[in-house]
PDB file of C-alpha atoms in Angstrom:
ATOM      1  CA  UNK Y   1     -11.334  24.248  18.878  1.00 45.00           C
ATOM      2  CA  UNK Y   2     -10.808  22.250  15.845  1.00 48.00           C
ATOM      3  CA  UNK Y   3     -13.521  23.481  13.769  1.00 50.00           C
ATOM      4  CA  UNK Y   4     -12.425  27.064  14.685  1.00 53.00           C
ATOM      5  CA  UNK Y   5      -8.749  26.681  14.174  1.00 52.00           C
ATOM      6  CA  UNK Y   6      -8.189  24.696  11.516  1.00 53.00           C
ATOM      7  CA  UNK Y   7      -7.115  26.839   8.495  1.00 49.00           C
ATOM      8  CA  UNK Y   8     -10.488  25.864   6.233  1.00 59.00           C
ATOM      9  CA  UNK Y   9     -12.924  26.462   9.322  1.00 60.00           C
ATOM     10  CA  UNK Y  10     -14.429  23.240   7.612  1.00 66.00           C
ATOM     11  CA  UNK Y  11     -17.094  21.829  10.299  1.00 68.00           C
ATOM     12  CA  UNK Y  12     -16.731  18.419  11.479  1.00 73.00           C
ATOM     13  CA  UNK Y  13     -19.546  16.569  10.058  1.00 78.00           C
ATOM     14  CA  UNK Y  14     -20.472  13.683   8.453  1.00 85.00           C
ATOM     15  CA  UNK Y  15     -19.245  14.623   5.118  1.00 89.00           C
ATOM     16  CA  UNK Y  16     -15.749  15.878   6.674  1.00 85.00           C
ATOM     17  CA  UNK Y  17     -16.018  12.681   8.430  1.00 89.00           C
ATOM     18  CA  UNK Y  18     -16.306  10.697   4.734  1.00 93.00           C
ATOM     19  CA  UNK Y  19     -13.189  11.751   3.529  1.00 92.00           C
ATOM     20  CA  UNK Y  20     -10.885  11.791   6.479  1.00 90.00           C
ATOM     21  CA  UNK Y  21     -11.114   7.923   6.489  1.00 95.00           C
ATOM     22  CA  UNK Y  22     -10.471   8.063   2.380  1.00 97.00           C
ATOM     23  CA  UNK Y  23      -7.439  10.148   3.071  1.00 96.00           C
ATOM     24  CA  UNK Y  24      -6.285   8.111   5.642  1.00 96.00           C
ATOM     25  CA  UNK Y  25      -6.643   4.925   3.581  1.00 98.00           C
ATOM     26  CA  UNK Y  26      -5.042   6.417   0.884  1.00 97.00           C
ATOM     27  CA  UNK Y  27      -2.142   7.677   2.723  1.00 97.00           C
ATOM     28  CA  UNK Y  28      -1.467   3.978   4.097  1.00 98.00           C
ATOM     29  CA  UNK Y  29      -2.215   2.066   1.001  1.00 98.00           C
ATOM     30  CA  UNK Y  30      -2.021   4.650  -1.949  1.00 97.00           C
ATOM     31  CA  UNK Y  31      -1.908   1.595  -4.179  1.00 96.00           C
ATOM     32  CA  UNK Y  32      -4.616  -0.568  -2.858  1.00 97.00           C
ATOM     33  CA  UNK Y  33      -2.305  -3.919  -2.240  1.00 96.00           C
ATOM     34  CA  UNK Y  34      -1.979  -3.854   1.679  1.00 97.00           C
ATOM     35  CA  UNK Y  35      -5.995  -3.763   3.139  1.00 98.00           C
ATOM     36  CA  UNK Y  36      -8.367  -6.398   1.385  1.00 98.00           C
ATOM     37  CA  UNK Y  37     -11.892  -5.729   0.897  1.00 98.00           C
ATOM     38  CA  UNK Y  38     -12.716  -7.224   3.710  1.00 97.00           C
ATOM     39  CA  UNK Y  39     -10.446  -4.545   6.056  1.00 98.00           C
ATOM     40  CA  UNK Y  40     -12.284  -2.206   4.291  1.00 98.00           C
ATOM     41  CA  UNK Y  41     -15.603  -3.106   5.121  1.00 98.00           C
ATOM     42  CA  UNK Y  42     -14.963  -3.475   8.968  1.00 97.00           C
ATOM     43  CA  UNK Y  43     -13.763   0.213   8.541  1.00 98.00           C
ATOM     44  CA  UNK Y  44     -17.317   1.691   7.094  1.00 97.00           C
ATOM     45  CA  UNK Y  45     -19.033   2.255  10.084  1.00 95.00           C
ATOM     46  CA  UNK Y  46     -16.614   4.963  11.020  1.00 95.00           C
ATOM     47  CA  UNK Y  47     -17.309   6.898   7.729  1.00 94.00           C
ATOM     48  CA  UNK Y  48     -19.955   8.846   9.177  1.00 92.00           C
ATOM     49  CA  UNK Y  49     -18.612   8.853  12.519  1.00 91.00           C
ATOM     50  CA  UNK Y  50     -15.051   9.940  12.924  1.00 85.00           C
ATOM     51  CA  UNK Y  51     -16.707  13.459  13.413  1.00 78.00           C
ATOM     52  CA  UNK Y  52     -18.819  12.282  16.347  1.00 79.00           C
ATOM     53  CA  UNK Y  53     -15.949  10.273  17.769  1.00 83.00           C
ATOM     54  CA  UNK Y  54     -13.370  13.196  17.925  1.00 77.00           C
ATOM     55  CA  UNK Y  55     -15.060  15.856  18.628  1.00 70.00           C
ATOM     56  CA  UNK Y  56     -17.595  14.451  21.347  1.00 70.00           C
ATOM     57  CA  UNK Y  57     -15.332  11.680  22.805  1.00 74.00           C
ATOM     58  CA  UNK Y  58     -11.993  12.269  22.005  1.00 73.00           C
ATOM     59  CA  UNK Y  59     -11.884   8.761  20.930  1.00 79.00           C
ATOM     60  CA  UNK Y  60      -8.914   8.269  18.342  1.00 85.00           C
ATOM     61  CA  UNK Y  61      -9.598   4.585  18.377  1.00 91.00           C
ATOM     62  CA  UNK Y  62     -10.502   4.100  14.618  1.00 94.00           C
ATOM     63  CA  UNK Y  63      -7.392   5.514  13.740  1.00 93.00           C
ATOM     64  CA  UNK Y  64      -5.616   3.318  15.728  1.00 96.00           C
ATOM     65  CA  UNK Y  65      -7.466   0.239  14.990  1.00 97.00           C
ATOM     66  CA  UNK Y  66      -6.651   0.863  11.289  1.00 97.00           C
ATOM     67  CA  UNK Y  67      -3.009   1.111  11.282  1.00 98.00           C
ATOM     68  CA  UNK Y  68      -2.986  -1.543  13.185  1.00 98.00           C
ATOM     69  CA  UNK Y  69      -4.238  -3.556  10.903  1.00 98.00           C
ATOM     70  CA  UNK Y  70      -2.419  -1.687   7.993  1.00 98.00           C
ATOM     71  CA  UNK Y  71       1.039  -3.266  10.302  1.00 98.00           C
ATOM     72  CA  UNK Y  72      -0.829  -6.721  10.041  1.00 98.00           C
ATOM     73  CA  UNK Y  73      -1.231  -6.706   6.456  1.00 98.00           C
ATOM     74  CA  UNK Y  74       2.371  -4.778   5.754  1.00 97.00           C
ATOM     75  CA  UNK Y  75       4.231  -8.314   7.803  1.00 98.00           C
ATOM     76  CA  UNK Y  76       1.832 -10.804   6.191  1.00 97.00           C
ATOM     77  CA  UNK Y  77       3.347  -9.038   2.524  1.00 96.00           C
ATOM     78  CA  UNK Y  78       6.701  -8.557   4.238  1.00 97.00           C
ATOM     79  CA  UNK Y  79       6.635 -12.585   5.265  1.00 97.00           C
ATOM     80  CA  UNK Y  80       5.210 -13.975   1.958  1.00 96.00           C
ATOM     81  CA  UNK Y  81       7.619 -12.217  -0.131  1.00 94.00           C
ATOM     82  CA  UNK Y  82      10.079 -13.863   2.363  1.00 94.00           C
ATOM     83  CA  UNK Y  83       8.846 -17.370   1.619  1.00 93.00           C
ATOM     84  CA  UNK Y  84       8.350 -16.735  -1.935  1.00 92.00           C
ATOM     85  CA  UNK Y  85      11.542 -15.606  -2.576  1.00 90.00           C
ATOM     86  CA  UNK Y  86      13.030 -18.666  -0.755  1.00 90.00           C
ATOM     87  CA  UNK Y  87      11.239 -20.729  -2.709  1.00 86.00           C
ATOM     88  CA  UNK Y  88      12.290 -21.776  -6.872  1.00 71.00           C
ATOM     89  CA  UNK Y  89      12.879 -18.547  -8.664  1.00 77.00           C
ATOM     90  CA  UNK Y  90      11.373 -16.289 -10.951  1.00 83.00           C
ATOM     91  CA  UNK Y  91      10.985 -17.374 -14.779  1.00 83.00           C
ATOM     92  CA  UNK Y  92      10.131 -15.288 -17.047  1.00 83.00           C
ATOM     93  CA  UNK Y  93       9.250 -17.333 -20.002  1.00 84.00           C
ATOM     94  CA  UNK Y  94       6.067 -15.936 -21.068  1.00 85.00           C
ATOM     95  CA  UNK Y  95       5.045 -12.761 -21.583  1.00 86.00           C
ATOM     96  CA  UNK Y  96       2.643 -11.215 -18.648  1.00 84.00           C
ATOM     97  CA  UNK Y  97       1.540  -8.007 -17.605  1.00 87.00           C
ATOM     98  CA  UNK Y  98       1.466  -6.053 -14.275  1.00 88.00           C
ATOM     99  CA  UNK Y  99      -0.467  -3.367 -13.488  1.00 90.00           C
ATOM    100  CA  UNK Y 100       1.488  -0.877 -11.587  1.00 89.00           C
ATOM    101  CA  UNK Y 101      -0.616   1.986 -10.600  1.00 94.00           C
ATOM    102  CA  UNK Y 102      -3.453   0.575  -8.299  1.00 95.00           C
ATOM    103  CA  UNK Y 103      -4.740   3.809  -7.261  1.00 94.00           C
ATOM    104  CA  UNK Y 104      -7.887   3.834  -8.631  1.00 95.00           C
ATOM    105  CA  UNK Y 105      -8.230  -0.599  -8.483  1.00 97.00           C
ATOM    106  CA  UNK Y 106     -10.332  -2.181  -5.708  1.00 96.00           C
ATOM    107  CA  UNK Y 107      -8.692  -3.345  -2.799  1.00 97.00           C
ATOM    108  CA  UNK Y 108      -7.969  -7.227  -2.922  1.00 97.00           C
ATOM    109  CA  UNK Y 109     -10.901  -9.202  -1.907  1.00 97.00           C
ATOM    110  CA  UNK Y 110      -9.544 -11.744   0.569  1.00 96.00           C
ATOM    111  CA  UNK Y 111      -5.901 -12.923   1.250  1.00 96.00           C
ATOM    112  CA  UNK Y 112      -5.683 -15.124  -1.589  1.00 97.00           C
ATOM    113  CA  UNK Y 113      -6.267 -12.452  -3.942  1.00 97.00           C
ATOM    114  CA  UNK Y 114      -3.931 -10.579  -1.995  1.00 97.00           C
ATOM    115  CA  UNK Y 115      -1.326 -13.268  -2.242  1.00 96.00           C
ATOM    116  CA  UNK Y 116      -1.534 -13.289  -5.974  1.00 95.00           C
ATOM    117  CA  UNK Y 117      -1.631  -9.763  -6.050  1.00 96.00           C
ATOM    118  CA  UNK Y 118       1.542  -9.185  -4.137  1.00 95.00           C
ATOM    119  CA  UNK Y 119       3.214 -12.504  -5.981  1.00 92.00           C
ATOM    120  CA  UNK Y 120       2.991 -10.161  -8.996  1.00 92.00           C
ATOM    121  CA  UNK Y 121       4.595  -7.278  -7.426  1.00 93.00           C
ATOM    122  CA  UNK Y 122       7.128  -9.259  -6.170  1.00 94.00           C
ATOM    123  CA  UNK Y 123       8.035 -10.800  -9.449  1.00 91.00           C
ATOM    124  CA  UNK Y 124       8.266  -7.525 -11.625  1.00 91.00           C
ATOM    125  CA  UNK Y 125      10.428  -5.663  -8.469  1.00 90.00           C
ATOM    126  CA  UNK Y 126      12.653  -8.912  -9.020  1.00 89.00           C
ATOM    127  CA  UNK Y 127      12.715  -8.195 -12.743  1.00 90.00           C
ATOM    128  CA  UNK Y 128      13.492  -4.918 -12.178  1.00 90.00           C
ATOM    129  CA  UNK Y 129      16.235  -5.278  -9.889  1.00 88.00           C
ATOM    130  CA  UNK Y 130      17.705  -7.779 -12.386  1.00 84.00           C
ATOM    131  CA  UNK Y 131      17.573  -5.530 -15.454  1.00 87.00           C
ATOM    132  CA  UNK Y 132      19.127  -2.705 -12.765  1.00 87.00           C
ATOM    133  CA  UNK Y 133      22.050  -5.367 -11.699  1.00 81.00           C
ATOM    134  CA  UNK Y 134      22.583  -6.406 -15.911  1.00 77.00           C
ATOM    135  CA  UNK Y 135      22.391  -2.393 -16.786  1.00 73.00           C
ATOM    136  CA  UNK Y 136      25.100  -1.822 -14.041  1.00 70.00           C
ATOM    137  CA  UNK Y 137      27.292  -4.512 -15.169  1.00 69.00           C
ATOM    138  CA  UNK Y 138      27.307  -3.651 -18.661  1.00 71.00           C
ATOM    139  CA  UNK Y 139      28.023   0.792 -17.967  1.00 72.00           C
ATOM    140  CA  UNK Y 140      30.746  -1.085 -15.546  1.00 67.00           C
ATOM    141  CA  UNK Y 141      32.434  -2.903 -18.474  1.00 68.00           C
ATOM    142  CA  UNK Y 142      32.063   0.327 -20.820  1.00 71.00           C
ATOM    143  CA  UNK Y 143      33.593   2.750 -18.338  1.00 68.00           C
ATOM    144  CA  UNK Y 144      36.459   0.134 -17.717  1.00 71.00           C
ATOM    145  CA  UNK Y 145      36.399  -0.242 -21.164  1.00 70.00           C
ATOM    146  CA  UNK Y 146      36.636   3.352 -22.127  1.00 69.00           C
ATOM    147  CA  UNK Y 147      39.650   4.416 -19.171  1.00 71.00           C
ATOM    148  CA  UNK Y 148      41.432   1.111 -20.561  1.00 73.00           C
ATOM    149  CA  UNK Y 149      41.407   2.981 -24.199  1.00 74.00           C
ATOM    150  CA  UNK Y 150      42.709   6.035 -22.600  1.00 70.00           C
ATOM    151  CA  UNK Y 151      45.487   4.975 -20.980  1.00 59.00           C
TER     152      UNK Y 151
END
């Protein structure tokens, strides 16, 4: 029933197989920061399975099993930013670079990688909401500024 009804009549095989699992990476971690390389390598025997799996057995286990540990990787970034934010704050004395779009960078390759990885993140969203917090503060006094003049 699914080959027949779905709207591309695409068979389930192998190669269908291939890139449902990169969609559904990419959908979870578009940016390649949450699953390490490691993740990703526990994943690759269902490349050239998911076909078999859903279509013989019914088994939606793998897709399961993956977001599950997409959750377990989303709290250990969601915790460490916790900690690292409670811990001395940002400087920004020297002049570094982030790269933003990850989409087409390799997935961290263990959780210290990750770690610095998401440190990185962390610091330029706290730069950012800094600059946003100084920007708003500055069109605040302008506006007051400008409706003082007017009055």
């Amino acid at each position: 029933m699914l080959e027949q009804s779905h709207y591309l009549r695409h068979p389930f095989n192998d190669e269908f197989s291939s890139k449902m699992l990169d969609r559904y990476l990419d959908l979870l971690d578009p940016q390649h920061i949450h699953f390490l390389q490691t993740d990703l390598d526990k994943f690759e025997p269902y490349r050239t399975r998911l076909d078999d799996l859903t279509l013989k057995r019914g088994d939606t286990w793998p897709a399961y099993e993956i977001f599950t540990k997409f959750l377990e990787r989303l709290e250990q970034r969601v915790n460490y930013a916790d900690e690292a934010l409670k811990e001395a704050p940002f400087k920004f004395t020297t002049d570094q670079r982030v790269l933003i779009n990850r989409k087409d960078e390799p997935a961290p390759a263990d959780l210290p990688a990750a770690k610095r990885l998401w440190r990185e993140r962390l610091r330029f969203e706290y730069l950012q909401e800094k600059l946003a917090r100084s920007s708003e503060k500055k069109t605040n006094a302008i506006v007051k500024a400008a409706k003082q003049a007017n009055v």
